[in-house]
Amino acid sequence: MVGALGVVFGDIGTSPIYTLATVFDPGDPHPVPVSSHNVYGVVSLIFWSVMTIVTLTYVTLVMRADNHGEGGIMALITLVRKWGAPSTRHTTAALAALGVFGAALFFGDSMITPAISVLSAVEGLEVVDPDFKDLVVPVTAVIILALFSVQRRGTAAVGRFFGPVMILWFVAIGALGVGGIARNPDILRALSPTYALGFLTGHFHIAFFALAAVVLAVTGAEALYADMGHFGRKAITLGWLGLVLPACTLNYLGQGALVLDDESAVRAPFFLLMPEWSRIPLILLATAATVIASQAVITGAFSVASQAAQLGYLPRLRIQHTSASTIGQIYVPWINGVLLVAVLILVFAFRSSSALAYAFGMAVTGTITITTLLFLYLARTRAGAPLWLVIAGGGALLCVDLMFFAANMTKLVHGAWLPLLIAVSAFTVMTTWQRGRVVVTRARREAEGPMQDFIDGLGTRTPPLLRLPGTAVFLNRGADGREGYGDDTAPLSMRSNVDHNHVLAEHVVIVSLTTEPVPRIADAERLSVDDLGAADDGIIRVIARFGYMDRVDVPRALRLLDPSQTEGPLDLDHATYFLSKLELCQGDAPTMAPWRKRLFIATSHITADAAAHFGLPLDRTVIIGSRLQI
C-alpha cells in the first residue's frame, strides 16, 4: 500500500493544487462567478464527481476487469477481443479501435501531466513573492529536464522514498483542509449531494462550463487501474479509501471554506490555505509531489508503449529493464525523448497551469469515457450482467462521463484541441502500423513459401546440401508481421542461406516467437517443439510464447529445451543466430493510401535493433537482408 501511495496516487493527489483555482479562474472563457452559493455547489460537485468516477467507476467496478492481474486500457482491449462473441465481430473490432484511441489519448495525458503538475507547484512562488513570477517557467523547465534525464536510471532506487513523501503530502493537505474547515464549518454542508444537484439544475448555464475544470479533480483515475498489476487491487483500494480520498476531500472543503471567508483567496486557494510560515517548505513538498505525479505518468507511458508494441500497434521499440527484481520497471528511450520535447514545448507555449487545464480535461474525460464503455461491454459479455442493469446503471455512468466530455468540448478552441490532435496523430500511427504489418506479412509469406515444402526439399537438392557441425538458430516471422505467432513459412534468412551458400548447420532450430494477449507466460508453458515431420534430420521448430509484458530473451528461452526434444545436443554457447531484415519501399499496389505507405515506412525507421531486442549475442548474429515493396 505504501508503494501504491508513492506511485499510483501522485497525479490525483496533486489535483487540489489547481482544481478549485481553475474553476473560478477569471481568465476562463466561461468564468464561474464567485459567490457563496457557487462555492457550495462547486465543492459539492467536486466531491461527488470524485465519488462517482473514481470510487464507484474505477475502484469499485472497473478494477474488477483485470487481464491476469494487469489493468489499464490495453488490458481492456485484449479482454474485449477475447470475450467478444463471433456474432459481434464488427462490434468487437470497433470497441478495440476505440480502446486504441483511448490509449492514444493517454499519450496526450502523459505529455500534459508533467507540464501542468510541475507548473502548478512552482507557481506557489508567486504567492510567496509576486516578483518571482518570471522565474516560474525557467524553474519548471529545469525541473522537467532533470526529471527526464534520470529516467534511464529507473525508479527502483528512488521508489522506496516515494511512498513516505506522498504519505507526508496527504497528511499535510488533510491537515490544511481541517484548518480551513475550522474557520467556517458550514462548508461541510457541501458533502450533501443536494448542493451539487442544485448547482447543476438551478444554474446549468454556469455549472456545465464549470465541469470542464471540475474534471481536474479526477485526473489520474486511469493510473489506479493501469498500475493495478504492480500493486494489486486491494492495496490500491485501501490506499484510496484510507488516506487519499479523505485527505483530498478535507483539502477541497478547506479551500471552499477559505473562499467563503475571503473571495479574493480564489486566485490561489491551495497556497493561501497554508500558514505564512509554512509556505516555502510546503511549496517544496508540493513540487516533490508533482514530480512524483509526473514520474508515475511517464512510466505509465513507457508501459503503454511497450504493451502496444507487443500487441502490434507500434514497431518494436528498444526497451531497457531498469530493475532485475521488478518486471514493470522499464525505460523506453525513444518515448522518453518524445515526451521531453513535447512537455517542454507545452511549458513554454502555455506558461501557466490554468492555461494548460483547458487541454488537460479533454484527455482525461476521453479516456474515462472509453474505459467505462469497454467495461460495460465486458460486464455484459464476460460477467453476464443483466441487460437492464447494464443499460440503467451503465447508462447513468456514461451520462456523467459524457457530460464532462461535452463540457470540455466547449474549450476546444482554448486548448482542448491539443490532446485531440495528439491522440489523432498517435491513433493514425498505430492503426497505420497495424495495417502495414498485414500488407508486409502477406508479401513476405509469398516470398518465403511454405515451411514444410522447403524442409522436405532439403534432402533432394542437387547438388546435395552440405551439413556443417554446429548449431544454427533462425528466427522466423509470423502472421502478425513481426517475429511471432509460429508462422508456417520458411524464414527468409534460412532460405537465402541455403540457396546462395548451399550449406546448413548439423543442428537447426527455427524459432517462432508468439506474443500472447496476456501479461506474462510461465516458463513451464513457454515452449512447444515440432520435429517438422522428420525425427532424424536435425531440424526442429520451436514456438516460444511470451506475454506482452515479458522480456523477450531467445537464448534463455532455448535453454529451457530438454535434450530429448532437440534431435541431438544443441551447442547454444556457440550457436549462430540468423535474422531476416527487410528494406521497405513504396510500390504501386493499392494496399494502402500513398500517404499511409510513407507513414508506415517512416515509422519503421524507429524499430529497435532486433538482435538486442531478442537478447541475441551480437558477435554470433548474422543478418540477411531483402527488399520488399508495399
PDB file of N, CA and C in Angstrom, residues 389-459:
ATOM      1  N   LEU A 389     -29.557  -3.950 -16.062  1.00  0.00           N
ATOM      2  CA  LEU A 389     -28.618  -3.315 -15.153  1.00  0.00           C
ATOM      3  C   LEU A 389     -27.523  -2.573 -15.923  1.00  0.00           C
ATOM      4  N   VAL A 390     -27.055  -3.195 -17.000  1.00  0.00           N
ATOM      5  CA  VAL A 390     -26.029  -2.547 -17.822  1.00  0.00           C
ATOM      6  C   VAL A 390     -26.565  -1.263 -18.440  1.00  0.00           C
ATOM      7  N   ILE A 391     -27.812  -1.329 -18.929  1.00  0.00           N
ATOM      8  CA  ILE A 391     -28.401  -0.151 -19.572  1.00  0.00           C
ATOM      9  C   ILE A 391     -28.691   0.943 -18.546  1.00  0.00           C
ATOM     10  N   ALA A 392     -29.287   0.563 -17.405  1.00  0.00           N
ATOM     11  CA  ALA A 392     -29.671   1.569 -16.411  1.00  0.00           C
ATOM     12  C   ALA A 392     -28.445   2.119 -15.672  1.00  0.00           C
ATOM     13  N   GLY A 393     -27.688   1.211 -15.031  1.00  0.00           N
ATOM     14  CA  GLY A 393     -26.535   1.660 -14.266  1.00  0.00           C
ATOM     15  C   GLY A 393     -25.425   2.197 -15.144  1.00  0.00           C
ATOM     16  N   GLY A 394     -25.118   1.445 -16.211  1.00  0.00           N
ATOM     17  CA  GLY A 394     -24.067   1.898 -17.120  1.00  0.00           C
ATOM     18  C   GLY A 394     -24.460   3.169 -17.846  1.00  0.00           C
ATOM     19  N   GLY A 395     -25.735   3.281 -18.191  1.00  0.00           N
ATOM     20  CA  GLY A 395     -26.192   4.499 -18.847  1.00  0.00           C
ATOM     21  C   GLY A 395     -26.007   5.722 -17.966  1.00  0.00           C
ATOM     22  N   ALA A 396     -26.263   5.558 -16.663  1.00  0.00           N
ATOM     23  CA  ALA A 396     -26.080   6.679 -15.740  1.00  0.00           C
ATOM     24  C   ALA A 396     -24.614   7.087 -15.650  1.00  0.00           C
ATOM     25  N   LEU A 397     -23.725   6.091 -15.561  1.00  0.00           N
ATOM     26  CA  LEU A 397     -22.289   6.403 -15.502  1.00  0.00           C
ATOM     27  C   LEU A 397     -21.817   7.068 -16.793  1.00  0.00           C
ATOM     28  N   LEU A 398     -22.302   6.569 -17.934  1.00  0.00           N
ATOM     29  CA  LEU A 398     -21.902   7.164 -19.205  1.00  0.00           C
ATOM     30  C   LEU A 398     -22.442   8.581 -19.355  1.00  0.00           C
ATOM     31  N   CYS A 399     -23.624   8.823 -18.817  1.00  0.00           N
ATOM     32  CA  CYS A 399     -24.170  10.184 -18.867  1.00  0.00           C
ATOM     33  C   CYS A 399     -23.257  11.157 -18.129  1.00  0.00           C
ATOM     34  N   VAL A 400     -22.761  10.726 -16.965  1.00  0.00           N
ATOM     35  CA  VAL A 400     -21.835  11.573 -16.203  1.00  0.00           C
ATOM     36  C   VAL A 400     -20.563  11.817 -17.006  1.00  0.00           C
ATOM     37  N   ASP A 401     -20.005  10.732 -17.564  1.00  0.00           N
ATOM     38  CA  ASP A 401     -18.761  10.867 -18.337  1.00  0.00           C
ATOM     39  C   ASP A 401     -18.961  11.755 -19.557  1.00  0.00           C
ATOM     40  N   LEU A 402     -20.084  11.546 -20.266  1.00  0.00           N
ATOM     41  CA  LEU A 402     -20.320  12.304 -21.490  1.00  0.00           C
ATOM     42  C   LEU A 402     -20.606  13.773 -21.198  1.00  0.00           C
ATOM     43  N   MET A 403     -21.190  14.051 -20.036  1.00  0.00           N
ATOM     44  CA  MET A 403     -21.418  15.444 -19.667  1.00  0.00           C
ATOM     45  C   MET A 403     -20.087  16.160 -19.448  1.00  0.00           C
ATOM     46  N   PHE A 404     -19.161  15.485 -18.771  1.00  0.00           N
ATOM     47  CA  PHE A 404     -17.834  16.060 -18.601  1.00  0.00           C
ATOM     48  C   PHE A 404     -17.140  16.238 -19.953  1.00  0.00           C
ATOM     49  N   PHE A 405     -17.273  15.233 -20.814  1.00  0.00           N
ATOM     50  CA  PHE A 405     -16.639  15.309 -22.129  1.00  0.00           C
ATOM     51  C   PHE A 405     -17.212  16.465 -22.942  1.00  0.00           C
ATOM     52  N   ALA A 406     -18.551  16.615 -22.913  1.00  0.00           N
ATOM     53  CA  ALA A 406     -19.193  17.700 -23.656  1.00  0.00           C
ATOM     54  C   ALA A 406     -18.758  19.060 -23.126  1.00  0.00           C
ATOM     55  N   ALA A 407     -18.614  19.175 -21.792  1.00  0.00           N
ATOM     56  CA  ALA A 407     -18.173  20.441 -21.214  1.00  0.00           C
ATOM     57  C   ALA A 407     -16.771  20.796 -21.689  1.00  0.00           C
ATOM     58  N   ASN A 408     -15.920  19.803 -21.802  1.00  0.00           N
ATOM     59  CA  ASN A 408     -14.560  20.070 -22.261  1.00  0.00           C
ATOM     60  C   ASN A 408     -14.509  20.388 -23.751  1.00  0.00           C
ATOM     61  N   MET A 409     -15.512  19.933 -24.494  1.00  0.00           N
ATOM     62  CA  MET A 409     -15.564  20.288 -25.914  1.00  0.00           C
ATOM     63  C   MET A 409     -15.748  21.788 -26.102  1.00  0.00           C
ATOM     64  N   THR A 410     -16.355  22.459 -25.111  1.00  0.00           N
ATOM     65  CA  THR A 410     -16.523  23.916 -25.213  1.00  0.00           C
ATOM     66  C   THR A 410     -15.189  24.643 -25.121  1.00  0.00           C
ATOM     67  N   LYS A 411     -14.154  23.944 -24.646  1.00  0.00           N
ATOM     68  CA  LYS A 411     -12.823  24.540 -24.547  1.00  0.00           C
ATOM     69  C   LYS A 411     -11.966  24.180 -25.764  1.00  0.00           C
ATOM     70  N   LEU A 412     -12.608  23.694 -26.809  1.00  0.00           N
ATOM     71  CA  LEU A 412     -11.866  23.178 -27.958  1.00  0.00           C
ATOM     72  C   LEU A 412     -10.914  24.221 -28.547  1.00  0.00           C
ATOM     73  N   VAL A 413     -11.404  25.453 -28.708  1.00  0.00           N
ATOM     74  CA  VAL A 413     -10.561  26.490 -29.312  1.00  0.00           C
ATOM     75  C   VAL A 413      -9.620  27.127 -28.301  1.00  0.00           C
ATOM     76  N   HIS A 414      -9.752  26.751 -27.029  1.00  0.00           N
ATOM     77  CA  HIS A 414      -8.930  27.344 -25.973  1.00  0.00           C
ATOM     78  C   HIS A 414      -7.833  26.399 -25.483  1.00  0.00           C
ATOM     79  N   GLY A 415      -7.590  25.322 -26.197  1.00  0.00           N
ATOM     80  CA  GLY A 415      -6.521  24.404 -25.831  1.00  0.00           C
ATOM     81  C   GLY A 415      -6.931  22.944 -25.822  1.00  0.00           C
ATOM     82  N   ALA A 416      -8.255  22.665 -25.775  1.00  0.00           N
ATOM     83  CA  ALA A 416      -8.701  21.271 -25.744  1.00  0.00           C
ATOM     84  C   ALA A 416      -8.400  20.547 -27.051  1.00  0.00           C
ATOM     85  N   TRP A 417      -8.089  21.308 -28.110  1.00  0.00           N
ATOM     86  CA  TRP A 417      -7.721  20.689 -29.382  1.00  0.00           C
ATOM     87  C   TRP A 417      -6.395  19.935 -29.277  1.00  0.00           C
ATOM     88  N   LEU A 418      -5.569  20.345 -28.325  1.00  0.00           N
ATOM     89  CA  LEU A 418      -4.220  19.782 -28.249  1.00  0.00           C
ATOM     90  C   LEU A 418      -4.218  18.280 -27.976  1.00  0.00           C
ATOM     91  N   PRO A 419      -4.871  17.802 -26.891  1.00  0.00           N
ATOM     92  CA  PRO A 419      -4.845  16.345 -26.668  1.00  0.00           C
ATOM     93  C   PRO A 419      -5.553  15.575 -27.776  1.00  0.00           C
ATOM     94  N   LEU A 420      -6.576  16.186 -28.392  1.00  0.00           N
ATOM     95  CA  LEU A 420      -7.230  15.514 -29.512  1.00  0.00           C
ATOM     96  C   LEU A 420      -6.288  15.395 -30.695  1.00  0.00           C
ATOM     97  N   LEU A 421      -5.509  16.433 -30.951  1.00  0.00           N
ATOM     98  CA  LEU A 421      -4.533  16.376 -32.037  1.00  0.00           C
ATOM     99  C   LEU A 421      -3.482  15.313 -31.761  1.00  0.00           C
ATOM    100  N   ILE A 422      -2.996  15.279 -30.506  1.00  0.00           N
ATOM    101  CA  ILE A 422      -2.007  14.268 -30.131  1.00  0.00           C
ATOM    102  C   ILE A 422      -2.595  12.870 -30.294  1.00  0.00           C
ATOM    103  N   ALA A 423      -3.835  12.709 -29.816  1.00  0.00           N
ATOM    104  CA  ALA A 423      -4.471  11.394 -29.868  1.00  0.00           C
ATOM    105  C   ALA A 423      -4.726  10.949 -31.302  1.00  0.00           C
ATOM    106  N   VAL A 424      -5.227  11.859 -32.142  1.00  0.00           N
ATOM    107  CA  VAL A 424      -5.487  11.509 -33.542  1.00  0.00           C
ATOM    108  C   VAL A 424      -4.184  11.137 -34.242  1.00  0.00           C
ATOM    109  N   SER A 425      -3.115  11.876 -33.947  1.00  0.00           N
ATOM    110  CA  SER A 425      -1.813  11.576 -34.554  1.00  0.00           C
ATOM    111  C   SER A 425      -1.321  10.202 -34.119  1.00  0.00           C
ATOM    112  N   ALA A 426      -1.368   9.930 -32.801  1.00  0.00           N
ATOM    113  CA  ALA A 426      -0.923   8.636 -32.289  1.00  0.00           C
ATOM    114  C   ALA A 426      -1.797   7.504 -32.811  1.00  0.00           C
ATOM    115  N   PHE A 427      -3.106   7.738 -32.864  1.00  0.00           N
ATOM    116  CA  PHE A 427      -4.047   6.727 -33.357  1.00  0.00           C
ATOM    117  C   PHE A 427      -3.761   6.411 -34.826  1.00  0.00           C
ATOM    118  N   THR A 428      -3.483   7.449 -35.620  1.00  0.00           N
ATOM    119  CA  THR A 428      -3.181   7.249 -37.042  1.00  0.00           C
ATOM    120  C   THR A 428      -1.915   6.419 -37.209  1.00  0.00           C
ATOM    121  N   VAL A 429      -0.898   6.716 -36.410  1.00  0.00           N
ATOM    122  CA  VAL A 429       0.347   5.957 -36.485  1.00  0.00           C
ATOM    123  C   VAL A 429       0.107   4.498 -36.114  1.00  0.00           C
ATOM    124  N   MET A 430      -0.634   4.265 -35.020  1.00  0.00           N
ATOM    125  CA  MET A 430      -0.847   2.896 -34.543  1.00  0.00           C
ATOM    126  C   MET A 430      -1.681   2.078 -35.514  1.00  0.00           C
ATOM    127  N   THR A 431      -2.753   2.661 -36.048  1.00  0.00           N
ATOM    128  CA  THR A 431      -3.588   1.907 -36.986  1.00  0.00           C
ATOM    129  C   THR A 431      -2.889   1.705 -38.322  1.00  0.00           C
ATOM    130  N   THR A 432      -2.082   2.701 -38.730  1.00  0.00           N
ATOM    131  CA  THR A 432      -1.310   2.534 -39.970  1.00  0.00           C
ATOM    132  C   THR A 432      -0.287   1.424 -39.816  1.00  0.00           C
ATOM    133  N   TRP A 433       0.365   1.388 -38.649  1.00  0.00           N
ATOM    134  CA  TRP A 433       1.349   0.317 -38.428  1.00  0.00           C
ATOM    135  C   TRP A 433       0.677  -1.049 -38.420  1.00  0.00           C
ATOM    136  N   GLN A 434      -0.476  -1.120 -37.800  1.00  0.00           N
ATOM    137  CA  GLN A 434      -1.192  -2.403 -37.752  1.00  0.00           C
ATOM    138  C   GLN A 434      -1.580  -2.851 -39.164  1.00  0.00           C
ATOM    139  N   ARG A 435      -2.103  -1.915 -39.971  1.00  0.00           N
ATOM    140  CA  ARG A 435      -2.488  -2.247 -41.343  1.00  0.00           C
ATOM    141  C   ARG A 435      -1.260  -2.592 -42.186  1.00  0.00           C
ATOM    142  N   GLY A 436      -0.176  -1.827 -42.031  1.00  0.00           N
ATOM    143  CA  GLY A 436       1.035  -2.079 -42.793  1.00  0.00           C
ATOM    144  C   GLY A 436       1.626  -3.441 -42.506  1.00  0.00           C
ATOM    145  N   ARG A 437       1.537  -3.875 -41.256  1.00  0.00           N
ATOM    146  CA  ARG A 437       2.059  -5.208 -40.903  1.00  0.00           C
ATOM    147  C   ARG A 437       1.347  -6.301 -41.675  1.00  0.00           C
ATOM    148  N   VAL A 438       0.036  -6.125 -41.855  1.00  0.00           N
ATOM    149  CA  VAL A 438      -0.737  -7.114 -42.608  1.00  0.00           C
ATOM    150  C   VAL A 438      -0.251  -7.169 -44.052  1.00  0.00           C
ATOM    151  N   VAL A 439      -0.019  -5.999 -44.643  1.00  0.00           N
ATOM    152  CA  VAL A 439       0.450  -5.936 -46.025  1.00  0.00           C
ATOM    153  C   VAL A 439       1.830  -6.570 -46.157  1.00  0.00           C
ATOM    154  N   VAL A 440       2.744  -6.214 -45.251  1.00  0.00           N
ATOM    155  CA  VAL A 440       4.102  -6.752 -45.298  1.00  0.00           C
ATOM    156  C   VAL A 440       4.094  -8.260 -45.092  1.00  0.00           C
ATOM    157  N   THR A 441       3.268  -8.719 -44.162  1.00  0.00           N
ATOM    158  CA  THR A 441       3.211 -10.159 -43.886  1.00  0.00           C
ATOM    159  C   THR A 441       2.736 -10.932 -45.103  1.00  0.00           C
ATOM    160  N   ARG A 442       1.727 -10.389 -45.780  1.00  0.00           N
ATOM    161  CA  ARG A 442       1.209 -11.072 -46.977  1.00  0.00           C
ATOM    162  C   ARG A 442       2.301 -11.185 -48.051  1.00  0.00           C
ATOM    163  N   ALA A 443       3.030 -10.087 -48.285  1.00  0.00           N
ATOM    164  CA  ALA A 443       4.092 -10.108 -49.293  1.00  0.00           C
ATOM    165  C   ALA A 443       5.236 -11.024 -48.863  1.00  0.00           C
ATOM    166  N   ARG A 444       5.526 -11.019 -47.596  1.00  0.00           N
ATOM    167  CA  ARG A 444       6.620 -11.850 -47.097  1.00  0.00           C
ATOM    168  C   ARG A 444       6.283 -13.335 -47.194  1.00  0.00           C
ATOM    169  N   ARG A 445       5.046 -13.681 -46.880  1.00  0.00           N
ATOM    170  CA  ARG A 445       4.636 -15.086 -46.965  1.00  0.00           C
ATOM    171  C   ARG A 445       4.803 -15.611 -48.387  1.00  0.00           C
ATOM    172  N   GLU A 446       4.491 -14.751 -49.371  1.00  0.00           N
ATOM    173  CA  GLU A 446       4.646 -15.172 -50.755  1.00  0.00           C
ATOM    174  C   GLU A 446       6.113 -15.416 -51.093  1.00  0.00           C
ATOM    175  N   ALA A 447       6.997 -14.575 -50.535  1.00  0.00           N
ATOM    176  CA  ALA A 447       8.424 -14.718 -50.815  1.00  0.00           C
ATOM    177  C   ALA A 447       9.029 -15.924 -50.095  1.00  0.00           C
ATOM    178  N   GLU A 448       8.537 -16.229 -48.912  1.00  0.00           N
ATOM    179  CA  GLU A 448       9.128 -17.306 -48.107  1.00  0.00           C
ATOM    180  C   GLU A 448       8.662 -18.686 -48.544  1.00  0.00           C
ATOM    181  N   GLY A 449       7.391 -18.808 -48.882  1.00  0.00           N
ATOM    182  CA  GLY A 449       6.858 -20.102 -49.271  1.00  0.00           C
ATOM    183  C   GLY A 449       6.599 -21.008 -48.068  1.00  0.00           C
ATOM    184  N   PRO A 450       5.847 -22.100 -48.244  1.00  0.00           N
ATOM    185  CA  PRO A 450       5.507 -22.989 -47.133  1.00  0.00           C
ATOM    186  C   PRO A 450       6.752 -23.617 -46.499  1.00  0.00           C
ATOM    187  N   MET A 451       6.792 -23.644 -45.185  1.00  0.00           N
ATOM    188  CA  MET A 451       7.945 -24.187 -44.480  1.00  0.00           C
ATOM    189  C   MET A 451       8.093 -25.687 -44.725  1.00  0.00           C
ATOM    190  N   GLN A 452       6.992 -26.439 -44.650  1.00  0.00           N
ATOM    191  CA  GLN A 452       7.098 -27.889 -44.761  1.00  0.00           C
ATOM    192  C   GLN A 452       7.627 -28.301 -46.122  1.00  0.00           C
ATOM    193  N   ASP A 453       7.181 -27.628 -47.185  1.00  0.00           N
ATOM    194  CA  ASP A 453       7.668 -27.948 -48.529  1.00  0.00           C
ATOM    195  C   ASP A 453       9.165 -27.663 -48.630  1.00  0.00           C
ATOM    196  N   PHE A 454       9.596 -26.562 -48.017  1.00  0.00           N
ATOM    197  CA  PHE A 454      11.016 -26.216 -48.070  1.00  0.00           C
ATOM    198  C   PHE A 454      11.862 -27.245 -47.311  1.00  0.00           C
ATOM    199  N   ILE A 455      11.401 -27.654 -46.112  1.00  0.00           N
ATOM    200  CA  ILE A 455      12.148 -28.629 -45.310  1.00  0.00           C
ATOM    201  C   ILE A 455      12.195 -29.977 -46.019  1.00  0.00           C
ATOM    202  N   ASP A 456      11.076 -30.387 -46.597  1.00  0.00           N
ATOM    203  CA  ASP A 456      11.034 -31.676 -47.297  1.00  0.00           C
ATOM    204  C   ASP A 456      11.961 -31.690 -48.503  1.00  0.00           C
ATOM    205  N   GLY A 457      12.191 -30.530 -49.104  1.00  0.00           N
ATOM    206  CA  GLY A 457      13.012 -30.480 -50.308  1.00  0.00           C
ATOM    207  C   GLY A 457      14.499 -30.384 -50.040  1.00  0.00           C
ATOM    208  N   LEU A 458      14.898 -30.223 -48.776  1.00  0.00           N
ATOM    209  CA  LEU A 458      16.319 -30.085 -48.468  1.00  0.00           C
ATOM    210  C   LEU A 458      17.099 -31.360 -48.790  1.00  0.00           C
ATOM    211  N   GLY A 459      16.472 -32.505 -48.573  1.00  0.00           N
ATOM    212  CA  GLY A 459      17.188 -33.769 -48.786  1.00  0.00           C
ATOM    213  C   GLY A 459      17.306 -34.175 -50.234  1.00  0.00           C
TER     214      GLY A 459
END
